[in-house]
Amino acid sequence: MTVLLSIALLAALAYGLRCWLSPFGACRRCHGLGYRLRTSRSGRPRRGKPCRRCRASGLRLRVGRRLTNYARGIHRDGTR
């Protein structure tokens, strides 16, 4: 039980560190390209329309970073 708890705590700390060092991750819909890949009639990959989810940047804010920003905003508003 203690081993599982320590592994979970270590994983949470590693994810928190990753969110702090790299707050943006690759978009899951376009795989970080900024657009969806289409195939031509001959089967070759072509550039499609810009990705609406990431607004053609290829990056999305991580969930952990979004939660951190929300908590910091609540703290900032409460201490004013």
PDB file of C-alpha atoms in Angstrom, residues 15-69:
ATOM      1  CA  TYR A  15       3.676  15.426 -14.139  1.00  0.00           C
ATOM      2  CA  GLY A  16       3.673  18.695 -12.175  1.00  0.00           C
ATOM      3  CA  LEU A  17       7.303  19.282 -13.097  1.00  0.00           C
ATOM      4  CA  ARG A  18       6.531  18.539 -16.743  1.00  0.00           C
ATOM      5  CA  CYS A  19       3.622  21.019 -16.695  1.00  0.00           C
ATOM      6  CA  TRP A  20       5.890  23.643 -15.159  1.00  0.00           C
ATOM      7  CA  LEU A  21       8.755  23.146 -17.630  1.00  0.00           C
ATOM      8  CA  SER A  22       6.652  22.526 -20.742  1.00  0.00           C
ATOM      9  CA  PRO A  23       3.105  23.879 -20.303  1.00  0.00           C
ATOM     10  CA  PHE A  24       2.090  23.119 -23.897  1.00  0.00           C
ATOM     11  CA  GLY A  25       1.695  19.667 -25.416  1.00  0.00           C
ATOM     12  CA  ALA A  26       1.015  18.500 -28.942  1.00  0.00           C
ATOM     13  CA  CYS A  27      -2.593  18.713 -30.099  1.00  0.00           C
ATOM     14  CA  ARG A  28      -4.168  15.255 -30.097  1.00  0.00           C
ATOM     15  CA  ARG A  29      -6.351  15.919 -33.111  1.00  0.00           C
ATOM     16  CA  CYS A  30      -3.666  17.074 -35.551  1.00  0.00           C
ATOM     17  CA  HIS A  31      -0.696  15.420 -33.754  1.00  0.00           C
ATOM     18  CA  GLY A  32       1.089  18.767 -33.407  1.00  0.00           C
ATOM     19  CA  LEU A  33       1.105  19.627 -37.122  1.00  0.00           C
ATOM     20  CA  GLY A  34      -1.488  22.403 -36.995  1.00  0.00           C
ATOM     21  CA  TYR A  35      -3.586  20.857 -39.756  1.00  0.00           C
ATOM     22  CA  ARG A  36      -5.215  17.524 -40.526  1.00  0.00           C
ATOM     23  CA  LEU A  37      -3.510  15.336 -43.086  1.00  0.00           C
ATOM     24  CA  ARG A  38      -5.599  14.408 -46.105  1.00  0.00           C
ATOM     25  CA  THR A  39      -4.810  11.953 -48.836  1.00  0.00           C
ATOM     26  CA  SER A  40      -4.938  12.752 -52.511  1.00  0.00           C
ATOM     27  CA  ARG A  41      -6.587  10.488 -55.039  1.00  0.00           C
ATOM     28  CA  SER A  42      -3.251   8.819 -55.650  1.00  0.00           C
ATOM     29  CA  GLY A  43      -2.863   8.095 -51.920  1.00  0.00           C
ATOM     30  CA  ARG A  44      -0.173  10.650 -51.137  1.00  0.00           C
ATOM     31  CA  PRO A  45      -0.576  12.667 -47.920  1.00  0.00           C
ATOM     32  CA  ARG A  46      -1.529  16.311 -48.435  1.00  0.00           C
ATOM     33  CA  ARG A  47      -2.012  19.237 -46.147  1.00  0.00           C
ATOM     34  CA  GLY A  48      -5.648  19.652 -45.147  1.00  0.00           C
ATOM     35  CA  LYS A  49      -7.569  22.414 -43.416  1.00  0.00           C
ATOM     36  CA  PRO A  50      -6.163  24.165 -40.331  1.00  0.00           C
ATOM     37  CA  CYS A  51      -6.967  22.426 -37.062  1.00  0.00           C
ATOM     38  CA  ARG A  52      -9.807  24.170 -35.232  1.00  0.00           C
ATOM     39  CA  ARG A  53      -8.950  22.646 -31.882  1.00  0.00           C
ATOM     40  CA  CYS A  54      -5.493  24.214 -31.571  1.00  0.00           C
ATOM     41  CA  ARG A  55      -6.156  27.104 -33.985  1.00  0.00           C
ATOM     42  CA  ALA A  56      -3.414  25.864 -36.340  1.00  0.00           C
ATOM     43  CA  SER A  57      -0.622  26.209 -33.771  1.00  0.00           C
ATOM     44  CA  GLY A  58      -0.247  22.486 -33.094  1.00  0.00           C
ATOM     45  CA  LEU A  59      -0.069  23.124 -29.337  1.00  0.00           C
ATOM     46  CA  ARG A  60      -2.586  22.743 -26.513  1.00  0.00           C
ATOM     47  CA  LEU A  61      -2.320  23.767 -22.866  1.00  0.00           C
ATOM     48  CA  ARG A  62      -1.864  20.717 -20.629  1.00  0.00           C
ATOM     49  CA  VAL A  63      -4.621  19.840 -18.152  1.00  0.00           C
ATOM     50  CA  GLY A  64      -2.273  20.150 -15.168  1.00  0.00           C
ATOM     51  CA  ARG A  65      -1.163  23.602 -16.268  1.00  0.00           C
ATOM     52  CA  ARG A  66      -4.790  24.655 -16.764  1.00  0.00           C
ATOM     53  CA  LEU A  67      -5.589  23.557 -13.185  1.00  0.00           C
ATOM     54  CA  THR A  68      -2.510  25.372 -11.872  1.00  0.00           C
ATOM     55  CA  ASN A  69      -3.501  28.586 -13.658  1.00  0.00           C
TER      56      ASN A  69
END
